[in-house]
CSV table of N, CA and C in Angstrom, one decimal:
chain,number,residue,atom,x,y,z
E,148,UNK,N,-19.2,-1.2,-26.4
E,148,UNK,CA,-18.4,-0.7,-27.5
E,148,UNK,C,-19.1,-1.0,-28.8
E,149,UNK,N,-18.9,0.1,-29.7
E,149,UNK,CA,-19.4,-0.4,-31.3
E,149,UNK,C,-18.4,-0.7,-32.0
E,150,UNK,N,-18.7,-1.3,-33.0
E,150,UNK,CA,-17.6,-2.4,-34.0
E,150,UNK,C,-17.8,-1.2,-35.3
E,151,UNK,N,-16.6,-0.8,-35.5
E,151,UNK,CA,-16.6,0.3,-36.9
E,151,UNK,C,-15.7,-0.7,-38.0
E,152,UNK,N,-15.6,0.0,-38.9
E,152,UNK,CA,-14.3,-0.5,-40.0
E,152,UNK,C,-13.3,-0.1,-39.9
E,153,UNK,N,-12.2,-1.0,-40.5
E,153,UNK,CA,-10.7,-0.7,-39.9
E,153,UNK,C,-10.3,0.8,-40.8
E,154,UNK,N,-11.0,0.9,-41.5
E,154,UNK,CA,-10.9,2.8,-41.9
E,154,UNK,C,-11.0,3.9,-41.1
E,155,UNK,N,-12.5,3.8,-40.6
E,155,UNK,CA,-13.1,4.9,-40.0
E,155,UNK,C,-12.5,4.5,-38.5
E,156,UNK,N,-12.0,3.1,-37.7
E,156,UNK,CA,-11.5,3.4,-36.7
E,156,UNK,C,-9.9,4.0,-36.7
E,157,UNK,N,-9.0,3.6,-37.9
E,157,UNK,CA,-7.9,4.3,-38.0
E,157,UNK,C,-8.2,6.1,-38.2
E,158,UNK,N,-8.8,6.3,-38.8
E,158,UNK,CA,-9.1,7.6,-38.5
E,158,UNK,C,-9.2,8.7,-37.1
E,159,UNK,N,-10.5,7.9,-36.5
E,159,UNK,CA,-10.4,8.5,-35.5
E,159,UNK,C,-9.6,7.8,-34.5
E,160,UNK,N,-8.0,6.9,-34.6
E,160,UNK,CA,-7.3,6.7,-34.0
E,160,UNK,C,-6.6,8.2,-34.3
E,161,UNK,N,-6.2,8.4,-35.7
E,161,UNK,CA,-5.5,9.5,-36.2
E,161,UNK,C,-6.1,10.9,-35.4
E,162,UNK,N,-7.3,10.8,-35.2
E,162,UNK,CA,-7.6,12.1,-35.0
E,162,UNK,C,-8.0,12.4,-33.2
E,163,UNK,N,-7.9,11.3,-32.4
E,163,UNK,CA,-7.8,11.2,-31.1
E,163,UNK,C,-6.1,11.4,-30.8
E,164,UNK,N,-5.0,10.9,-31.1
E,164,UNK,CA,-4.0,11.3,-31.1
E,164,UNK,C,-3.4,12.9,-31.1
E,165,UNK,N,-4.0,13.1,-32.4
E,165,UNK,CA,-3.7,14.7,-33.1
E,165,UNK,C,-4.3,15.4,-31.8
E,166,UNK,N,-5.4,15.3,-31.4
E,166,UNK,CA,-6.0,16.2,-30.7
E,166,UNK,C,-5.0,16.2,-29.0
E,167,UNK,N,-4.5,14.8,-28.5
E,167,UNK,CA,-4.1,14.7,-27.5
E,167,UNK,C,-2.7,15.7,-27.9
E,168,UNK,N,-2.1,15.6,-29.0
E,168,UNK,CA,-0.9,16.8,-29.1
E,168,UNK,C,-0.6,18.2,-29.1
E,169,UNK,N,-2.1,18.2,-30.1
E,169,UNK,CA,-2.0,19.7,-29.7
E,169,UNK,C,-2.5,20.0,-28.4
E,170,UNK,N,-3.3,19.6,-28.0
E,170,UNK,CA,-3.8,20.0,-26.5
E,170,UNK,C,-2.5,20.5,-25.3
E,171,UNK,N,-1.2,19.1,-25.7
E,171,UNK,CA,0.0,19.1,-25.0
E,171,UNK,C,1.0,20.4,-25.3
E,172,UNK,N,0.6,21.2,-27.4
E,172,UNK,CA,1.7,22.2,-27.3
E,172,UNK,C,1.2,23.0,-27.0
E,173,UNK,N,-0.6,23.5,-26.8
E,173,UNK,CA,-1.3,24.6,-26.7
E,173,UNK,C,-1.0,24.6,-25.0
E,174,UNK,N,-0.9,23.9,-24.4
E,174,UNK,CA,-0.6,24.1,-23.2
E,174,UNK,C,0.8,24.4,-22.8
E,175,UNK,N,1.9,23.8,-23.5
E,175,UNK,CA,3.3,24.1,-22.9
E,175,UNK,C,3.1,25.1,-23.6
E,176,UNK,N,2.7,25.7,-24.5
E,176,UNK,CA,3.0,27.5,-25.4
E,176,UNK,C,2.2,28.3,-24.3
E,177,UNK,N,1.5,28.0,-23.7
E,177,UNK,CA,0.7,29.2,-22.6
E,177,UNK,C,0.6,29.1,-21.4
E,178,UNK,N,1.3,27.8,-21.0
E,178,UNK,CA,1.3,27.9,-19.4
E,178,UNK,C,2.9,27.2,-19.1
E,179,UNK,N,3.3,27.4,-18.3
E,179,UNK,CA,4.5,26.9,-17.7
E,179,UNK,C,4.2,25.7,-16.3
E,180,UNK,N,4.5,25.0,-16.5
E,180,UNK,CA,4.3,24.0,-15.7
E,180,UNK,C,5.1,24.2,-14.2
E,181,UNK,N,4.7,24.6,-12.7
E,181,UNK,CA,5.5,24.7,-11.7
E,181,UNK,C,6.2,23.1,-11.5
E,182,UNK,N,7.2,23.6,-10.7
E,182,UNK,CA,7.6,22.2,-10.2
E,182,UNK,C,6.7,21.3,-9.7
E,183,UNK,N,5.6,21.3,-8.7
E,183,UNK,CA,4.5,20.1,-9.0
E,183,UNK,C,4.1,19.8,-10.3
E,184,UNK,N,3.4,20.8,-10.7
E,184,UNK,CA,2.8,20.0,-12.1
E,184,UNK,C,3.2,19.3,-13.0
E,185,UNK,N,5.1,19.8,-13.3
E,185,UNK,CA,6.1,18.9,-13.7
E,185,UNK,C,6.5,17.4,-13.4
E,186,UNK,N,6.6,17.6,-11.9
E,186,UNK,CA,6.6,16.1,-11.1
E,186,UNK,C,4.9,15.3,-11.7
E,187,UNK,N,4.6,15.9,-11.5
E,187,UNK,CA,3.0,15.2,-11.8
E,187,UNK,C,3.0,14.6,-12.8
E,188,UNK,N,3.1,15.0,-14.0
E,188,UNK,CA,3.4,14.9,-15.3
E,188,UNK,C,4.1,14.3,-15.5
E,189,UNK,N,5.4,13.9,-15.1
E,189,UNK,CA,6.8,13.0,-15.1
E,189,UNK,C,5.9,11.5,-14.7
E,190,UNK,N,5.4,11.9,-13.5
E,190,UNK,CA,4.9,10.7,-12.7
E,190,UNK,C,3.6,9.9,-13.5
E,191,UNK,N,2.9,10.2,-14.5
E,191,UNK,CA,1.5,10.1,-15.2
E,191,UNK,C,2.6,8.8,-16.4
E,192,UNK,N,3.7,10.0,-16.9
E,192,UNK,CA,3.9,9.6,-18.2
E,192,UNK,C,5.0,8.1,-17.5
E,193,UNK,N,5.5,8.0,-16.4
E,193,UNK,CA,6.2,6.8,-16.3
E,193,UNK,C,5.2,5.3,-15.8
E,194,UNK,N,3.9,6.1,-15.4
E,194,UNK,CA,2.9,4.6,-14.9
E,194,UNK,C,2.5,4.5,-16.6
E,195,UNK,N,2.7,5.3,-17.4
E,195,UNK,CA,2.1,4.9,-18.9
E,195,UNK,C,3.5,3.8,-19.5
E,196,UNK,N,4.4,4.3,-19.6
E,196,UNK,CA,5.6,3.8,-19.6
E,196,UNK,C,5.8,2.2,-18.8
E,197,UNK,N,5.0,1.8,-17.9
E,197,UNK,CA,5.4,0.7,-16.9
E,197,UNK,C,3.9,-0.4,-17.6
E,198,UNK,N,3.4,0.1,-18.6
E,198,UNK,CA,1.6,-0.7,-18.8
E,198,UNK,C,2.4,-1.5,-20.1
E,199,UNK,N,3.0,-2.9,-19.7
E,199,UNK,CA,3.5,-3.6,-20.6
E,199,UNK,C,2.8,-3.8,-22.3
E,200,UNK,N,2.8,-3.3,-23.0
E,200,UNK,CA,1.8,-3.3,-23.9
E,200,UNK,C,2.6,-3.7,-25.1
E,201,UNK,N,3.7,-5.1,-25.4
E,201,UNK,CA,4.7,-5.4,-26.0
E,201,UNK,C,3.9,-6.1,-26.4
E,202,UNK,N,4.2,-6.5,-28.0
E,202,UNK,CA,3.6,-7.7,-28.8
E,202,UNK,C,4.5,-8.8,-28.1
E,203,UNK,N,4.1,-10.1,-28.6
E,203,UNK,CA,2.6,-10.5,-29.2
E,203,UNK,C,1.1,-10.2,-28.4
E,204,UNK,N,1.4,-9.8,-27.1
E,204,UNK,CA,0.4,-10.3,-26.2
E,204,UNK,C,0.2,-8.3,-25.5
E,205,UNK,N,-0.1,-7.1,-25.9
E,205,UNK,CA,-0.2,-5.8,-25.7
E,205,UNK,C,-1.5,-5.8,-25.1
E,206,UNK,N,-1.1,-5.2,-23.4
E,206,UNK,CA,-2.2,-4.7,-22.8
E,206,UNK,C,-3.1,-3.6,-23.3
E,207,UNK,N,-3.7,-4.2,-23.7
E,207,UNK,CA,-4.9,-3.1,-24.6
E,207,UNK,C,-5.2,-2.3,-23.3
E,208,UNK,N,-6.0,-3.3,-22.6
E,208,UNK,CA,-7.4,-3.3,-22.0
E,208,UNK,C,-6.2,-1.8,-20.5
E,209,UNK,N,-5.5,-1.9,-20.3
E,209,UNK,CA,-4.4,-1.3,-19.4
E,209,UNK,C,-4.1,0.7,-20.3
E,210,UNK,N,-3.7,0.4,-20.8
E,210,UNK,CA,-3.6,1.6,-21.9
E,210,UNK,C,-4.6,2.4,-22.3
E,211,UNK,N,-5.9,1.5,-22.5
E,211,UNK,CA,-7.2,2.3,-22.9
E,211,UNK,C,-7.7,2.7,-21.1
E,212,UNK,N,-7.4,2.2,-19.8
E,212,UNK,CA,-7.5,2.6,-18.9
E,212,UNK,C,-7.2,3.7,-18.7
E,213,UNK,N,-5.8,3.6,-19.0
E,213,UNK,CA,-4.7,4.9,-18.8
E,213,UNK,C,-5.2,6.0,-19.2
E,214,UNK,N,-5.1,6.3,-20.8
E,214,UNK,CA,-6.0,7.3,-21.3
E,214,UNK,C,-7.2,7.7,-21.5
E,215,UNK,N,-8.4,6.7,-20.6
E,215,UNK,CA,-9.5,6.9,-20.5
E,215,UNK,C,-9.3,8.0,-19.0
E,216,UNK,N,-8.3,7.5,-18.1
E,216,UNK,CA,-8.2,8.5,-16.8
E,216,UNK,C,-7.9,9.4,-17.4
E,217,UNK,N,-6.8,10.1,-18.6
E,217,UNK,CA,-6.1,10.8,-18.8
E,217,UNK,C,-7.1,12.0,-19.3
E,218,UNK,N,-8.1,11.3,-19.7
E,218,UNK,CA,-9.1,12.0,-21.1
E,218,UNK,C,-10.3,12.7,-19.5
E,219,UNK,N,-10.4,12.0,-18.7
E,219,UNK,CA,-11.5,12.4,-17.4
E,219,UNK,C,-10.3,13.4,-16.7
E,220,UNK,N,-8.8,13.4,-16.4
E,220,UNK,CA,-9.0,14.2,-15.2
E,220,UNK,C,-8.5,15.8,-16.0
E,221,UNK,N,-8.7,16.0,-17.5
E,221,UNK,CA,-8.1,17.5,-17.9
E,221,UNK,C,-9.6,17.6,-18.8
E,222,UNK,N,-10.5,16.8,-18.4
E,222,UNK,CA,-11.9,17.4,-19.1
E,222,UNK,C,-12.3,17.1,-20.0
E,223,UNK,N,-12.0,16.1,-21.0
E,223,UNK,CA,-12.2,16.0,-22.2
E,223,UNK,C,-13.1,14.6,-22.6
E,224,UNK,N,-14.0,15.3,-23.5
E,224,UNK,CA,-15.1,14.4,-23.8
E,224,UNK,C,-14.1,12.8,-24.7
E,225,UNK,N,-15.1,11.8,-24.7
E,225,UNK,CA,-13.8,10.8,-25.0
E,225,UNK,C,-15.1,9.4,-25.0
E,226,UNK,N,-14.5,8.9,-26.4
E,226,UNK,CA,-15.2,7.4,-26.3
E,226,UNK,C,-14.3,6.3,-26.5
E,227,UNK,N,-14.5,5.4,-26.4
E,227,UNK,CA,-13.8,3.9,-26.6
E,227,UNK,C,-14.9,3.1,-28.2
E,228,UNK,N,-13.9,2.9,-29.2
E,228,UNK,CA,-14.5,2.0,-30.3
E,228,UNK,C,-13.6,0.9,-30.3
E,229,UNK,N,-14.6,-0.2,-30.4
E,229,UNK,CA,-13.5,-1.8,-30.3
E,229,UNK,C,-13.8,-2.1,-32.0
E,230,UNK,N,-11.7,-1.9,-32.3
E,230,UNK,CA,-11.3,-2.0,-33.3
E,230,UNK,C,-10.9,-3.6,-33.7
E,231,UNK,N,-11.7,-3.9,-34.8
E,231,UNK,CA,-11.4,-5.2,-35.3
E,231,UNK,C,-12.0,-6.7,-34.3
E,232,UNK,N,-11.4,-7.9,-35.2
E,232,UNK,CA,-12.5,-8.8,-34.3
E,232,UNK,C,-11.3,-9.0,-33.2
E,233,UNK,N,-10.2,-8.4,-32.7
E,233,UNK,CA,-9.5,-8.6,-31.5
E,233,UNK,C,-9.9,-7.8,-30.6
E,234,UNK,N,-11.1,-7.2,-30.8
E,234,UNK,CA,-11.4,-5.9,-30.0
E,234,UNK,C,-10.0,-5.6,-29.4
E,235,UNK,N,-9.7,-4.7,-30.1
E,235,UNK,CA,-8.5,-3.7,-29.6
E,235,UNK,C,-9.3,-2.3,-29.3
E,236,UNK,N,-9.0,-1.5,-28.0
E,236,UNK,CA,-9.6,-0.4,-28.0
E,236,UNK,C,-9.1,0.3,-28.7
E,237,UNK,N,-9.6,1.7,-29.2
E,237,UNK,CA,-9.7,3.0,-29.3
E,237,UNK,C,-10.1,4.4,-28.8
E,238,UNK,N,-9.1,4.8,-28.5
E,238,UNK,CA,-9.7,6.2,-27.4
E,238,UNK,C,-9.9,7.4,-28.0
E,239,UNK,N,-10.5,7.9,-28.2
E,239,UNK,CA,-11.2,8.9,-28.9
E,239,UNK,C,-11.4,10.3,-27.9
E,240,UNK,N,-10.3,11.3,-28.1
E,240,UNK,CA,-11.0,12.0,-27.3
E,240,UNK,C,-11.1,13.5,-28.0
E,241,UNK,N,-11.7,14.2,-27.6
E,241,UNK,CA,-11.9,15.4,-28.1
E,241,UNK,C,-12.5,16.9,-27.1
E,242,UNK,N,-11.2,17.8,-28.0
E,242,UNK,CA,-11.5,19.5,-27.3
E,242,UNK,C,-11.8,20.0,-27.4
E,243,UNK,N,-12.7,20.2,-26.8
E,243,UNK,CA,-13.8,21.5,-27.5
E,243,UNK,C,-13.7,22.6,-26.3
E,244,UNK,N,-13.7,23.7,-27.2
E,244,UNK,CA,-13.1,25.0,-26.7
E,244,UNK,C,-13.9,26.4,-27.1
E,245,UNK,N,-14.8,27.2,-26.4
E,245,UNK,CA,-16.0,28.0,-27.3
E,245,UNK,C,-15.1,28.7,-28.3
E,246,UNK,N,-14.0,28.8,-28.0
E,246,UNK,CA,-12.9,29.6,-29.4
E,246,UNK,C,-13.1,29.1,-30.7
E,247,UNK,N,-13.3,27.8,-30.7
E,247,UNK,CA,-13.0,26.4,-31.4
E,247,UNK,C,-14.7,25.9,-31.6
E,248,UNK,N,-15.2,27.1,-32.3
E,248,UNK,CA,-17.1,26.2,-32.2
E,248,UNK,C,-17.5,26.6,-33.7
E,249,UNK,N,-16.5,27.1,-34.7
E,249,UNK,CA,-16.8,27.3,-36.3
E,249,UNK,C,-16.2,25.7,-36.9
E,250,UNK,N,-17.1,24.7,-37.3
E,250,UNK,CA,-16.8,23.6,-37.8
E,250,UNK,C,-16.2,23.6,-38.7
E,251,UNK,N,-16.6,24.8,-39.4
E,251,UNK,CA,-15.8,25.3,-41.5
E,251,UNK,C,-14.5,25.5,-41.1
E,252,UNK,N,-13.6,25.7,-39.8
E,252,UNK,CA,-12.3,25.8,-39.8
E,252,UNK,C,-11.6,24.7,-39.2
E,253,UNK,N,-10.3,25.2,-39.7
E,253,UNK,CA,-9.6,23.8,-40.2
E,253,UNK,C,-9.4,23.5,-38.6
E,254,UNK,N,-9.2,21.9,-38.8
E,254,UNK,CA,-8.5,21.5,-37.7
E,254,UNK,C,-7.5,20.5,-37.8
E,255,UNK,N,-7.0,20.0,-36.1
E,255,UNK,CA,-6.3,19.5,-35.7
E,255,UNK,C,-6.4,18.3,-35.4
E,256,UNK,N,-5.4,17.3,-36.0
E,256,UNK,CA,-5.6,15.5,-35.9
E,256,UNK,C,-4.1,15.7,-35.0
E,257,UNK,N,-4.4,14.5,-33.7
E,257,UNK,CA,-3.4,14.0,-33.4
E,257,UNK,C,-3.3,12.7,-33.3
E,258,UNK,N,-2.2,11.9,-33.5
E,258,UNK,CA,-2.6,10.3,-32.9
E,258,UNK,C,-1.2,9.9,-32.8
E,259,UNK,N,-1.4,8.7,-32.0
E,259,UNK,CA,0.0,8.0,-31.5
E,259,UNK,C,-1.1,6.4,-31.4
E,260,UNK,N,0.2,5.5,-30.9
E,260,UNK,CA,-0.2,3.7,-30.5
E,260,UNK,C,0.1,3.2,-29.3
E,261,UNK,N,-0.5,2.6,-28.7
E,261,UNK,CA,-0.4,2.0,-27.4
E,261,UNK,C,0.9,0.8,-27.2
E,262,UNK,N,1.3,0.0,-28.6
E,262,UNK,CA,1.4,-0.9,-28.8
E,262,UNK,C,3.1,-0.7,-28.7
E,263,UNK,N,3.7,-1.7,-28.4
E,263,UNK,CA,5.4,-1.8,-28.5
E,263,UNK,C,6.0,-2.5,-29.2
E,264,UNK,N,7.1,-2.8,-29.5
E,264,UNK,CA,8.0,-4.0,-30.5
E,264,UNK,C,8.5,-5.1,-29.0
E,265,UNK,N,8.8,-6.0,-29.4
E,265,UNK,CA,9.2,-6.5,-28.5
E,265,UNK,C,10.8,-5.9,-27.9
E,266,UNK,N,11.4,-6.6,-26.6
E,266,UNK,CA,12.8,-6.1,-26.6
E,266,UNK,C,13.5,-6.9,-26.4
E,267,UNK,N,14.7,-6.9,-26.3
E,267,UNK,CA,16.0,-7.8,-26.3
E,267,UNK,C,16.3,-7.6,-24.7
E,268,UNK,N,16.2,-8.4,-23.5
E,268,UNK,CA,16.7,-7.5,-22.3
E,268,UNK,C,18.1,-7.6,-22.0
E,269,UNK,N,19.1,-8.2,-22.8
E,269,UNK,CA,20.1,-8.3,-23.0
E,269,UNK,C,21.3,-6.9,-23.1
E,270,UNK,N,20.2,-6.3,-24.4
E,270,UNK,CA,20.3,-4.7,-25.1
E,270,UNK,C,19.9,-3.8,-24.0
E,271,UNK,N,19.9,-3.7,-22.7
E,271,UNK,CA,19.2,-2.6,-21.9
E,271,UNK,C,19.9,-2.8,-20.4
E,272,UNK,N,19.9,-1.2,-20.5
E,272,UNK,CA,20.4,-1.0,-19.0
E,272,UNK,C,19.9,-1.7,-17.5
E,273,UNK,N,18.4,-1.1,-17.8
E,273,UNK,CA,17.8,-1.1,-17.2
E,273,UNK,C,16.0,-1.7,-17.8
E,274,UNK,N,15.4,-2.3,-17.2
E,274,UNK,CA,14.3,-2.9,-17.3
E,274,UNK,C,13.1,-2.0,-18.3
E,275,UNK,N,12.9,-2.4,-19.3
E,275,UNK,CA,12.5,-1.7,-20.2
E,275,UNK,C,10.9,-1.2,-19.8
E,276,UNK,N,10.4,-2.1,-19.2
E,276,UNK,CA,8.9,-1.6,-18.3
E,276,UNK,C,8.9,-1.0,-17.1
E,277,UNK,N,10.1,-0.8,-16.6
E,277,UNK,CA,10.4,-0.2,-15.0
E,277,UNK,C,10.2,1.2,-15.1
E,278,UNK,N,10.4,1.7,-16.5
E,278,UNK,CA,10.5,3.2,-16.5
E,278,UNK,C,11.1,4.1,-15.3
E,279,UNK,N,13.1,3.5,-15.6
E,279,UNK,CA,13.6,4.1,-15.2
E,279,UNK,C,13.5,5.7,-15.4
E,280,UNK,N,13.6,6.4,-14.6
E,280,UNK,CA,13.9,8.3,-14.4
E,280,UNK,C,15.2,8.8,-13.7
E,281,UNK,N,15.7,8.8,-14.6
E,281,UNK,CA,17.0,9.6,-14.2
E,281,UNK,C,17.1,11.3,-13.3
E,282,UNK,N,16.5,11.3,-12.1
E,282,UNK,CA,16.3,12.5,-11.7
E,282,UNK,C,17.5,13.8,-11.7
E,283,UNK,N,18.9,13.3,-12.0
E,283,UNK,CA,19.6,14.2,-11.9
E,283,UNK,C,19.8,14.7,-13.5
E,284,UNK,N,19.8,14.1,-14.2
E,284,UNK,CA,20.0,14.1,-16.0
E,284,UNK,C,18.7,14.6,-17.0
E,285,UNK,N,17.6,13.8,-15.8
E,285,UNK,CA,16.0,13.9,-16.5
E,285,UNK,C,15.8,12.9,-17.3
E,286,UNK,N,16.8,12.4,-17.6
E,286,UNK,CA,16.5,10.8,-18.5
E,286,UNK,C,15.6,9.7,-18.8
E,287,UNK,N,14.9,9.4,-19.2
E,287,UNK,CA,13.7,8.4,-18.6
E,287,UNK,C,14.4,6.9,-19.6
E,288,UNK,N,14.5,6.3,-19.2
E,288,UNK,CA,14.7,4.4,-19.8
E,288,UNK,C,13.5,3.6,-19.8
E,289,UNK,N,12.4,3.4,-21.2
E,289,UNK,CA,11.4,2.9,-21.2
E,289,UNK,C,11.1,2.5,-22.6
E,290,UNK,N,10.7,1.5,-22.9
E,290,UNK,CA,10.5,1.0,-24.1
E,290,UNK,C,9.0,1.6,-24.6
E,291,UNK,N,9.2,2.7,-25.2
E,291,UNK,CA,7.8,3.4,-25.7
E,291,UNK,C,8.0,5.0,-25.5
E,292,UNK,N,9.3,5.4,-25.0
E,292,UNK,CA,9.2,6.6,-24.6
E,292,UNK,C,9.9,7.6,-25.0
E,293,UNK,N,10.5,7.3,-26.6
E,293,UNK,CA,10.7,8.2,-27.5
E,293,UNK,C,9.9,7.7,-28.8
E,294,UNK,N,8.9,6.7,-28.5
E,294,UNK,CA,8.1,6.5,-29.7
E,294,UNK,C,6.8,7.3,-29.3
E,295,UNK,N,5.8,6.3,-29.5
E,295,UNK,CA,4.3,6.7,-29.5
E,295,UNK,C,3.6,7.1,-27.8
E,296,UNK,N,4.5,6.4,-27.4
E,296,UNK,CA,4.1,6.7,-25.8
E,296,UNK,C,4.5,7.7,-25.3
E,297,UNK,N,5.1,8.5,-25.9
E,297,UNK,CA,5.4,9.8,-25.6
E,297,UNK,C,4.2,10.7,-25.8
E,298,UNK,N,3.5,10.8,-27.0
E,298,UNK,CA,2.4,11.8,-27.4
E,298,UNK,C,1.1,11.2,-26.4
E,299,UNK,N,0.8,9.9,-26.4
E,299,UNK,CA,0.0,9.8,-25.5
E,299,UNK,C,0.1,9.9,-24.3
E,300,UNK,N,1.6,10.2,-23.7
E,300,UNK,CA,1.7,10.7,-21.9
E,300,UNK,C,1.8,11.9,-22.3
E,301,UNK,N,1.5,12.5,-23.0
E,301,UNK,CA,1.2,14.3,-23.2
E,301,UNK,C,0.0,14.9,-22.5
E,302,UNK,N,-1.3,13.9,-22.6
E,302,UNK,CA,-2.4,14.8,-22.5
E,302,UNK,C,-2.3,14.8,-21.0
């Protein structure tokens, strides 16, 4: 891994995110997902949901796994820069598309965080890392999965 500045890695945190989201609306706007691909997809975003990544002590090294698979199994070129002296990863990935080969046009940043608040388990139904799924309602119960861990179980 190379050691950047905490600028240029926020950046292309910003812009590895951006890209994982659009990739997620350019795809729900043009393809419809069948009931496998849906189950599949359900099933991707609840082992991301279950990668304890709660301060003080956040599975980096689990998360950057996650979306390093995430970034290999839909094709997309992708590096890792270790942010800061805690080496925290960064995943970096990017789509290139021959549509998408005039660099003068504008583009698309996405980004999200691996990282969680801590939780109260007192305040919860159900186990905030278990990533409960509510199959009859569609509900999911996960600490990260109406925040940032949502855009990242997109790609």
């Amino acid at each position: 891994m190379v050691k950047k500045s905490n600028i240029t890695i926020f950046f292309y945190f910003c812009l590895a995110t951006f890209i994982a989201t659009f990739i997620a609306a350019v795809t729900c706007e043009t393809h419809a997902l069948s009931p496998v691909e849906g189950a599949e997809a359900i099933e991707r975003f609840l082992q991301y949901l279950q990668i304890k990544s709660v301060h003080p002590t956040p599975d980096y090294a689990s998360t950057m796994q996650f979306l390093v698979r995430q970034a290999e199994r839909i094709g997309l070129a992708h590096s890792v820069v270790e942010m800061g002296a805690g080496g925290k990863p960064l995943v970096i990935m990017e789509w290139s598309h021959p549509q998408f080969t005039d660099r003068s046009a504008k583009s698309i940043l996405l980004n999200s965080h691996t990282d969680v608040v801590p939780v109260d388990l007192e305040s919860w139904n159900y186990d905030p890392f278990a990533a409960h799924y509510n199959t009859t309602t569609g509900q999911i119960f996960a600490r990260g999965s109406q925040d940032m861990k949502v855009c990242g179980g997109m790609v």
